[in-house]
mmCIF file of C-alpha atoms and ligand atoms in Angstrom:
data_model
loop_
_atom_site.group_PDB
_atom_site.id
_atom_site.type_symbol
_atom_site.label_atom_id
_atom_site.label_comp_id
_atom_site.label_asym_id
_atom_site.label_seq_id
_atom_site.Cartn_x
_atom_site.Cartn_y
_atom_site.Cartn_z
ATOM 1 C CA MET A 1 26.239 -11.856 -11.857
ATOM 2 C CA THR A 2 25.885 -11.361 -8.789
ATOM 3 C CA THR A 3 22.657 -12.449 -6.967
ATOM 4 C CA LEU A 4 20.561 -9.958 -5.017
ATOM 5 C CA LEU A 5 17.764 -11.770 -3.503
ATOM 6 C CA ASN A 6 18.034 -15.618 -2.719
ATOM 7 C CA VAL A 7 14.886 -17.255 -1.969
ATOM 8 C CA LYS A 8 14.296 -21.177 -1.100
ATOM 9 C CA ASP A 9 11.644 -23.185 -0.114
ATOM 10 C CA LEU A 10 9.887 -20.883 1.099
ATOM 11 C CA ARG A 11 6.203 -21.809 2.833
ATOM 12 C CA ALA A 12 3.750 -19.426 4.188
ATOM 13 C CA TYR A 13 0.997 -19.662 6.436
ATOM 14 C CA TYR A 14 -2.551 -17.855 6.977
ATOM 15 C CA GLY A 15 -3.485 -19.585 10.243
ATOM 16 C CA GLN A 16 -3.780 -23.538 9.041
ATOM 17 C CA VAL A 17 -4.176 -22.646 5.343
ATOM 18 C CA GLN A 18 -0.788 -22.964 3.751
ATOM 19 C CA ALA A 19 -0.500 -20.913 0.841
ATOM 20 C CA LEU A 20 2.899 -21.388 -0.157
ATOM 21 C CA HIS A 21 4.777 -24.473 -0.559
ATOM 22 C CA GLY A 22 8.107 -24.457 -1.079
ATOM 23 C CA LEU A 23 9.180 -21.753 -3.326
ATOM 24 C CA THR A 24 12.556 -21.573 -4.583
ATOM 25 C CA PHE A 25 13.664 -18.654 -6.911
ATOM 26 C CA SER A 26 16.498 -15.705 -7.129
ATOM 27 C CA LEU A 27 16.789 -12.309 -8.858
ATOM 28 C CA ASN A 28 19.850 -11.127 -9.803
ATOM 29 C CA GLU A 29 21.259 -8.093 -9.050
ATOM 30 C CA GLY A 30 20.144 -5.514 -11.943
ATOM 31 C CA SER A 31 17.780 -7.328 -13.358
ATOM 32 C CA LEU A 32 13.479 -6.847 -13.800
ATOM 33 C CA THR A 33 12.556 -10.468 -12.780
ATOM 34 C CA THR A 34 8.654 -11.374 -12.756
ATOM 35 C CA LEU A 35 6.488 -13.491 -11.531
ATOM 36 C CA LEU A 36 3.947 -14.878 -13.331
ATOM 37 C CA GLY A 37 0.313 -16.780 -12.000
ATOM 38 C CA ALA A 38 -3.362 -16.883 -11.780
ATOM 39 C CA ASN A 39 -5.352 -15.086 -9.339
ATOM 40 C CA GLY A 40 -4.625 -17.274 -6.116
ATOM 41 C CA ALA A 41 -1.452 -18.456 -7.158
ATOM 42 C CA GLY A 42 0.798 -17.286 -4.182
ATOM 43 C CA LYS A 43 1.776 -13.968 -5.753
ATOM 44 C CA THR A 44 0.800 -11.641 -3.248
ATOM 45 C CA THR A 45 1.965 -13.950 -0.615
ATOM 46 C CA THR A 46 5.640 -14.480 -1.839
ATOM 47 C CA LEU A 47 6.074 -10.469 -2.081
ATOM 48 C CA ARG A 48 4.521 -10.152 1.722
ATOM 49 C CA ALA A 49 6.678 -13.421 2.714
ATOM 50 C CA ILE A 50 9.850 -11.418 1.378
ATOM 51 C CA CYS A 51 9.036 -8.278 3.970
ATOM 52 C CA ASN A 52 7.953 -10.598 6.655
ATOM 53 C CA MET A 53 4.568 -9.775 6.590
ATOM 54 C CA VAL A 54 3.242 -12.965 7.059
ATOM 55 C CA ARG A 55 4.048 -16.417 8.937
ATOM 56 C CA SER A 56 6.466 -17.966 6.635
ATOM 57 C CA THR A 57 9.521 -20.482 7.211
ATOM 58 C CA GLY A 58 12.433 -21.384 4.328
ATOM 59 C CA ALA A 59 15.570 -18.988 3.688
ATOM 60 C CA ILE A 60 15.855 -15.202 2.316
ATOM 61 C CA GLU A 61 18.533 -13.649 1.965
ATOM 62 C CA PHE A 62 19.207 -10.140 0.168
ATOM 63 C CA ASP A 63 22.450 -9.335 -1.222
ATOM 64 C CA GLY A 64 24.040 -12.180 0.875
ATOM 65 C CA GLN A 65 22.017 -11.299 4.314
ATOM 66 C CA PRO A 66 19.825 -13.652 5.480
ATOM 67 C CA LEU A 67 16.017 -11.666 6.445
ATOM 68 C CA GLY A 68 15.167 -14.272 8.565
ATOM 69 C CA SER A 69 12.777 -12.595 11.805
ATOM 70 C CA ARG A 70 14.022 -9.456 11.060
ATOM 71 C CA SER A 71 10.802 -6.520 10.948
ATOM 72 C CA THR A 72 8.923 -5.467 8.085
ATOM 73 C CA GLU A 73 10.766 -2.055 9.139
ATOM 74 C CA ASN A 74 13.944 -3.091 9.193
ATOM 75 C CA ILE A 75 13.377 -4.986 5.593
ATOM 76 C CA VAL A 76 12.551 -1.915 4.306
ATOM 77 C CA ARG A 77 15.691 -0.025 5.988
ATOM 78 C CA LEU A 78 18.135 -2.685 3.935
ATOM 79 C CA GLY A 79 16.638 -1.235 0.683
ATOM 80 C CA ILE A 80 13.693 -3.290 -0.014
ATOM 81 C CA ALA A 81 10.782 -1.164 -1.087
ATOM 82 C CA HIS A 82 7.188 -2.605 -1.476
ATOM 83 C CA VAL A 83 4.696 -1.312 -3.944
ATOM 84 C CA PRO A 84 1.549 -3.407 -2.648
ATOM 85 C CA GLN A 85 -1.560 -4.560 -4.544
ATOM 86 C CA GLY A 86 -4.265 -1.793 -4.363
ATOM 87 C CA ARG A 87 -0.832 1.114 -4.306
ATOM 88 C CA GLY A 88 -1.599 1.797 -0.995
ATOM 89 C CA THR A 89 -1.413 5.961 -1.273
ATOM 90 C CA PHE A 90 -2.175 8.243 1.401
ATOM 91 C CA THR A 91 -5.362 9.469 -0.634
ATOM 92 C CA ALA A 92 -6.168 12.540 1.848
ATOM 93 C CA MET A 93 -2.132 13.862 0.749
ATOM 94 C CA THR A 94 -0.999 15.570 -1.846
ATOM 95 C CA VAL A 95 0.965 14.224 -4.175
ATOM 96 C CA GLU A 96 4.346 15.957 -2.860
ATOM 97 C CA GLU A 97 3.163 14.830 0.754
ATOM 98 C CA ASN A 98 3.055 11.452 -0.366
ATOM 99 C CA LEU A 99 6.613 11.558 -1.633
ATOM 100 C CA GLN A 100 7.736 13.359 1.271
ATOM 101 C CA LEU A 101 6.614 10.459 3.438
ATOM 102 C CA GLY A 102 8.211 8.138 1.087
ATOM 103 C CA ALA A 103 11.308 9.586 2.174
ATOM 104 C CA ILE A 104 10.553 9.658 5.932
ATOM 105 C CA THR A 105 13.325 7.518 6.754
ATOM 106 C CA ARG A 106 16.400 9.520 5.128
ATOM 107 C CA THR A 107 17.923 12.764 6.695
ATOM 108 C CA ASP A 108 19.300 13.968 3.481
ATOM 109 C CA LYS A 109 17.153 17.015 2.982
ATOM 110 C CA ALA A 110 19.105 18.177 -0.419
ATOM 111 C CA GLY A 111 19.266 14.791 -1.812
ATOM 112 C CA ILE A 112 15.324 14.677 -1.067
ATOM 113 C CA VAL A 113 14.630 17.682 -2.595
ATOM 114 C CA ALA A 114 16.669 16.197 -5.715
ATOM 115 C CA ASP A 115 15.027 12.889 -5.910
ATOM 116 C CA ILE A 116 11.309 14.430 -5.697
ATOM 117 C CA GLU A 117 12.719 16.046 -9.024
ATOM 118 C CA ARG A 118 13.850 13.078 -10.160
ATOM 119 C CA MET A 119 10.501 11.624 -10.299
ATOM 120 C CA TYR A 120 8.849 14.418 -11.269
ATOM 121 C CA ALA A 121 10.882 13.817 -14.323
ATOM 122 C CA TYR A 122 9.863 10.505 -14.888
ATOM 123 C CA PHE A 123 6.416 11.013 -14.078
ATOM 124 C CA PRO A 124 5.856 14.645 -15.368
ATOM 125 C CA VAL A 125 2.222 14.241 -14.620
ATOM 126 C CA LEU A 126 2.819 13.898 -11.037
ATOM 127 C CA LYS A 127 4.562 17.293 -11.149
ATOM 128 C CA GLN A 128 1.461 18.686 -12.933
ATOM 129 C CA ARG A 129 -0.551 17.366 -9.878
ATOM 130 C CA TYR A 130 2.063 17.867 -7.168
ATOM 131 C CA SER A 131 -0.331 20.013 -5.005
ATOM 132 C CA GLN A 132 -3.660 17.786 -5.757
ATOM 133 C CA GLN A 133 -5.071 14.904 -3.334
ATOM 134 C CA ALA A 134 -3.452 11.788 -4.633
ATOM 135 C CA GLY A 135 -7.379 10.162 -4.016
ATOM 136 C CA THR A 136 -8.782 12.475 -6.722
ATOM 137 C CA LEU A 137 -6.046 11.365 -9.255
ATOM 138 C CA SER A 138 -6.635 8.475 -11.872
ATOM 139 C CA GLY A 139 -6.021 4.537 -11.393
ATOM 140 C CA GLY A 140 -2.957 4.926 -13.468
ATOM 141 C CA GLU A 141 -1.488 8.272 -11.694
ATOM 142 C CA GLN A 142 -2.204 6.563 -8.115
ATOM 143 C CA GLN A 143 0.263 3.577 -9.282
ATOM 144 C CA MET A 144 2.607 5.973 -10.696
ATOM 145 C CA LEU A 145 2.842 7.661 -7.485
ATOM 146 C CA ALA A 146 3.023 4.577 -5.397
ATOM 147 C CA VAL A 147 5.835 3.727 -7.629
ATOM 148 C CA ALA A 148 7.652 7.099 -7.025
ATOM 149 C CA ARG A 149 6.793 6.902 -3.743
ATOM 150 C CA ALA A 150 8.852 3.907 -3.243
ATOM 151 C CA LEU A 151 11.591 4.940 -4.910
ATOM 152 C CA MET A 152 11.720 7.822 -2.909
ATOM 153 C CA LEU A 153 13.454 5.374 -0.288
ATOM 154 C CA ARG A 154 16.279 4.859 -2.569
ATOM 155 C CA PRO A 155 15.864 1.093 -2.559
ATOM 156 C CA ARG A 156 18.174 -1.472 -4.109
ATOM 157 C CA LEU A 157 15.024 -3.515 -5.249
ATOM 158 C CA MET A 158 11.213 -2.564 -5.432
ATOM 159 C CA LEU A 159 8.437 -5.278 -5.015
ATOM 160 C CA LEU A 160 5.278 -4.179 -7.244
ATOM 161 C CA ASP A 161 2.430 -5.614 -7.202
ATOM 162 C CA GLU A 162 0.375 -6.214 -9.936
ATOM 163 C CA PRO A 163 1.019 -2.427 -11.314
ATOM 164 C CA SER A 164 -1.103 -3.277 -14.311
ATOM 165 C CA PHE A 165 -4.475 -4.247 -11.986
ATOM 166 C CA GLY A 166 -7.396 -2.192 -13.463
ATOM 167 C CA LEU A 167 -5.928 0.195 -15.454
ATOM 168 C CA ALA A 168 -6.454 0.470 -19.706
ATOM 169 C CA PRO A 169 -3.844 -1.476 -21.678
ATOM 170 C CA LEU A 170 -2.313 1.969 -23.247
ATOM 171 C CA VAL A 171 -1.860 3.393 -19.926
ATOM 172 C CA VAL A 172 0.133 0.086 -18.606
ATOM 173 C CA ARG A 173 2.122 0.157 -21.261
ATOM 174 C CA ASP A 174 3.203 3.428 -20.455
ATOM 175 C CA LEU A 175 3.785 2.693 -17.230
ATOM 176 C CA PHE A 176 5.538 -0.534 -18.004
ATOM 177 C CA LYS A 177 8.149 1.513 -19.983
ATOM 178 C CA ILE A 178 8.872 4.209 -17.184
ATOM 179 C CA LEU A 179 9.539 1.121 -14.882
ATOM 180 C CA GLY A 180 12.277 -0.210 -17.341
ATOM 181 C CA LYS A 181 13.589 3.186 -17.885
ATOM 182 C CA ILE A 182 14.089 3.530 -13.958
ATOM 183 C CA ASN A 183 15.784 0.021 -13.911
ATOM 184 C CA ARG A 184 18.356 0.287 -16.135
ATOM 185 C CA GLU A 185 19.200 4.032 -15.080
ATOM 186 C CA GLU A 186 18.279 4.177 -11.814
ATOM 187 C CA LYS A 187 19.860 0.352 -10.971
ATOM 188 C CA VAL A 188 17.188 -0.333 -8.921
ATOM 189 C CA SER A 189 15.995 -4.148 -9.566
ATOM 190 C CA ILE A 190 12.830 -4.644 -9.713
ATOM 191 C CA LEU A 191 10.358 -7.995 -8.807
ATOM 192 C CA VAL A 192 7.195 -7.600 -10.132
ATOM 193 C CA VAL A 193 4.091 -10.047 -9.762
ATOM 194 C CA GLU A 194 1.268 -9.972 -12.600
ATOM 195 C CA GLN A 195 -1.345 -11.724 -13.728
ATOM 196 C CA ASN A 196 -0.759 -9.970 -16.831
ATOM 197 C CA ALA A 197 1.802 -11.860 -18.651
ATOM 198 C CA GLN A 198 1.987 -10.817 -21.796
ATOM 199 C CA LEU A 199 3.115 -7.223 -21.194
ATOM 200 C CA ALA A 200 4.844 -8.381 -18.066
ATOM 201 C CA LEU A 201 7.081 -10.543 -20.349
ATOM 202 C CA GLU A 202 7.687 -8.212 -22.252
ATOM 203 C CA LEU A 203 9.117 -5.894 -19.779
ATOM 204 C CA ALA A 204 10.727 -8.264 -17.795
ATOM 205 C CA ASP A 205 14.542 -9.663 -18.350
ATOM 206 C CA HIS A 206 13.582 -13.328 -16.374
ATOM 207 C CA ALA A 207 10.679 -14.844 -15.455
ATOM 208 C CA TYR A 208 9.045 -17.556 -13.312
ATOM 209 C CA VAL A 209 5.466 -19.190 -12.927
ATOM 210 C CA ILE A 210 4.065 -19.945 -9.781
ATOM 211 C CA GLU A 211 1.297 -22.142 -9.670
ATOM 212 C CA THR A 212 -0.388 -23.177 -6.419
ATOM 213 C CA GLY A 213 1.902 -21.964 -4.274
ATOM 214 C CA ARG A 214 4.929 -23.288 -6.214
ATOM 215 C CA ILE A 215 6.990 -22.288 -9.211
ATOM 216 C CA VAL A 216 6.513 -23.901 -12.669
ATOM 217 C CA MET A 217 8.571 -23.080 -14.435
ATOM 218 C CA SER A 218 11.294 -20.404 -15.097
ATOM 219 C CA GLY A 219 13.390 -19.306 -18.255
ATOM 220 C CA SER A 220 14.093 -15.679 -20.171
ATOM 221 C CA ALA A 221 11.252 -13.659 -20.367
ATOM 222 C CA LYS A 222 11.540 -14.716 -24.431
ATOM 223 C CA GLU A 223 11.719 -17.703 -23.575
ATOM 224 C CA ILE A 224 8.863 -18.129 -21.592
ATOM 225 C CA ALA A 225 7.006 -15.758 -24.455
ATOM 226 C CA SER A 226 8.031 -17.941 -26.796
ATOM 227 C CA ASN A 227 7.186 -21.184 -25.537
ATOM 228 C CA GLU A 228 3.717 -21.755 -27.053
ATOM 229 C CA ASP A 229 2.962 -24.646 -24.355
ATOM 230 C CA VAL A 230 3.789 -22.293 -21.651
ATOM 231 C CA ARG A 231 1.887 -19.687 -22.799
ATOM 232 C CA LYS A 232 -1.424 -22.256 -22.844
ATOM 233 C CA SER A 233 -1.089 -24.229 -20.090
ATOM 234 C CA TYR A 234 0.154 -21.084 -17.821
ATOM 235 C CA LEU A 235 -0.454 -17.682 -18.642
ATOM 236 C CA GLY A 236 -3.369 -18.169 -21.001
ATOM 237 C CA TYR A 237 -2.883 -16.191 -23.831
HETATM 238 N N1 LIG B 301 -5.496 -13.500 4.637
HETATM 239 C C1 LIG B 301 -5.621 -14.719 3.713
HETATM 240 N N2 LIG B 301 -6.274 -15.445 4.728
HETATM 241 C C2 LIG B 301 -6.528 -17.159 4.104
HETATM 242 N N3 LIG B 301 -6.112 -17.490 3.074
HETATM 243 C C3 LIG B 301 -5.419 -16.537 2.664
HETATM 244 C C4 LIG B 301 -5.252 -15.372 3.057
HETATM 245 N N4 LIG B 301 -4.503 -14.389 1.734
HETATM 246 C C5 LIG B 301 -4.262 -15.179 0.648
HETATM 247 N N5 LIG B 301 -4.978 -16.366 0.915
HETATM 248 C C6 LIG B 301 -4.514 -17.837 0.171
HETATM 249 O O1 LIG B 301 -3.582 -17.928 -0.146
HETATM 250 C C7 LIG B 301 -3.102 -17.831 -1.677
HETATM 251 C C8 LIG B 301 -2.146 -17.314 -2.590
HETATM 252 O O2 LIG B 301 -3.060 -15.729 -2.316
HETATM 253 P P1 LIG B 301 -2.226 -14.492 -3.095
HETATM 254 O O3 LIG B 301 -0.942 -14.831 -2.602
HETATM 255 O O4 LIG B 301 -3.453 -13.561 -2.672
HETATM 256 O O5 LIG B 301 -2.450 -15.335 -4.507
HETATM 257 P P2 LIG B 301 -2.181 -14.332 -5.433
HETATM 258 O O6 LIG B 301 -1.789 -13.032 -5.499
HETATM 259 O O7 LIG B 301 -1.282 -14.805 -6.799
HETATM 260 O O8 LIG B 301 -3.501 -13.934 -6.542
HETATM 261 C C9 LIG B 301 -4.809 -18.435 -2.094
HETATM 262 O O9 LIG B 301 -5.650 -19.801 -2.022
HETATM 263 C C10 LIG B 301 -5.653 -17.752 -0.937
HETATM 264 O O10 LIG B 301 -6.586 -17.938 -1.295
HETATM 265 MG MG1 LIG B 302 -2.362 -11.034 -5.408
#
């Protein structure tokens, strides 16, 4: 198996405050990996550090290339799409305009049109609402739009920050099912950070647990889910 993302001794800082304390983990090409942890553990910061949106030290390699001092835009162009916490869709634009904006770095017009149709096949509700303003969509629909927009980049790796946040359990289940399908069919590797450990472990193949900026546990999602001590100590269910 090929390693797609390799993170070594990652430390991140907000001014004087250190949020990550030497995080080391990796993600295999094609994998759906979850990073679990409580509120404040450093999940968002980890994704932001990968995209060079926060001051950090350590080594991050994507497909064998050091991300080092590359700009966020450059990192996106390498094939890493980031769906931030709170989704970040353009609420005053329509669904379809959001999807087109997701492809802004591309010039293959026919490919873009075909990809929009593919996204509508994964998320039929977005097709129904293609001309509706994103801000008027439900929370679940907005999250779907955020994922679809990220995929319009044709990324090799998609980073998802708490996609389940604020969504009803049934909606989360639906969304996660589609994420699994996208992972398998589109060959997009996915790193999803979640507080909702139970659902994320059903979705993922590999899992890491982060606590105050350090990885405290890792293993296959099955192993982690079936380890009662880990569940009780770190995952709270
Ligand atoms: N903009 C910020 N300024 C200062 N400290 C921050 C900022 N954002 C996050 N932190 C701190 O960094 C730590 C990790 O936060 P975060 O990565 O957001 O955690 P999580 O996403 O797991 O809830 C927390 O202690 C948090 O208070
Ligand atoms: Mg967070």
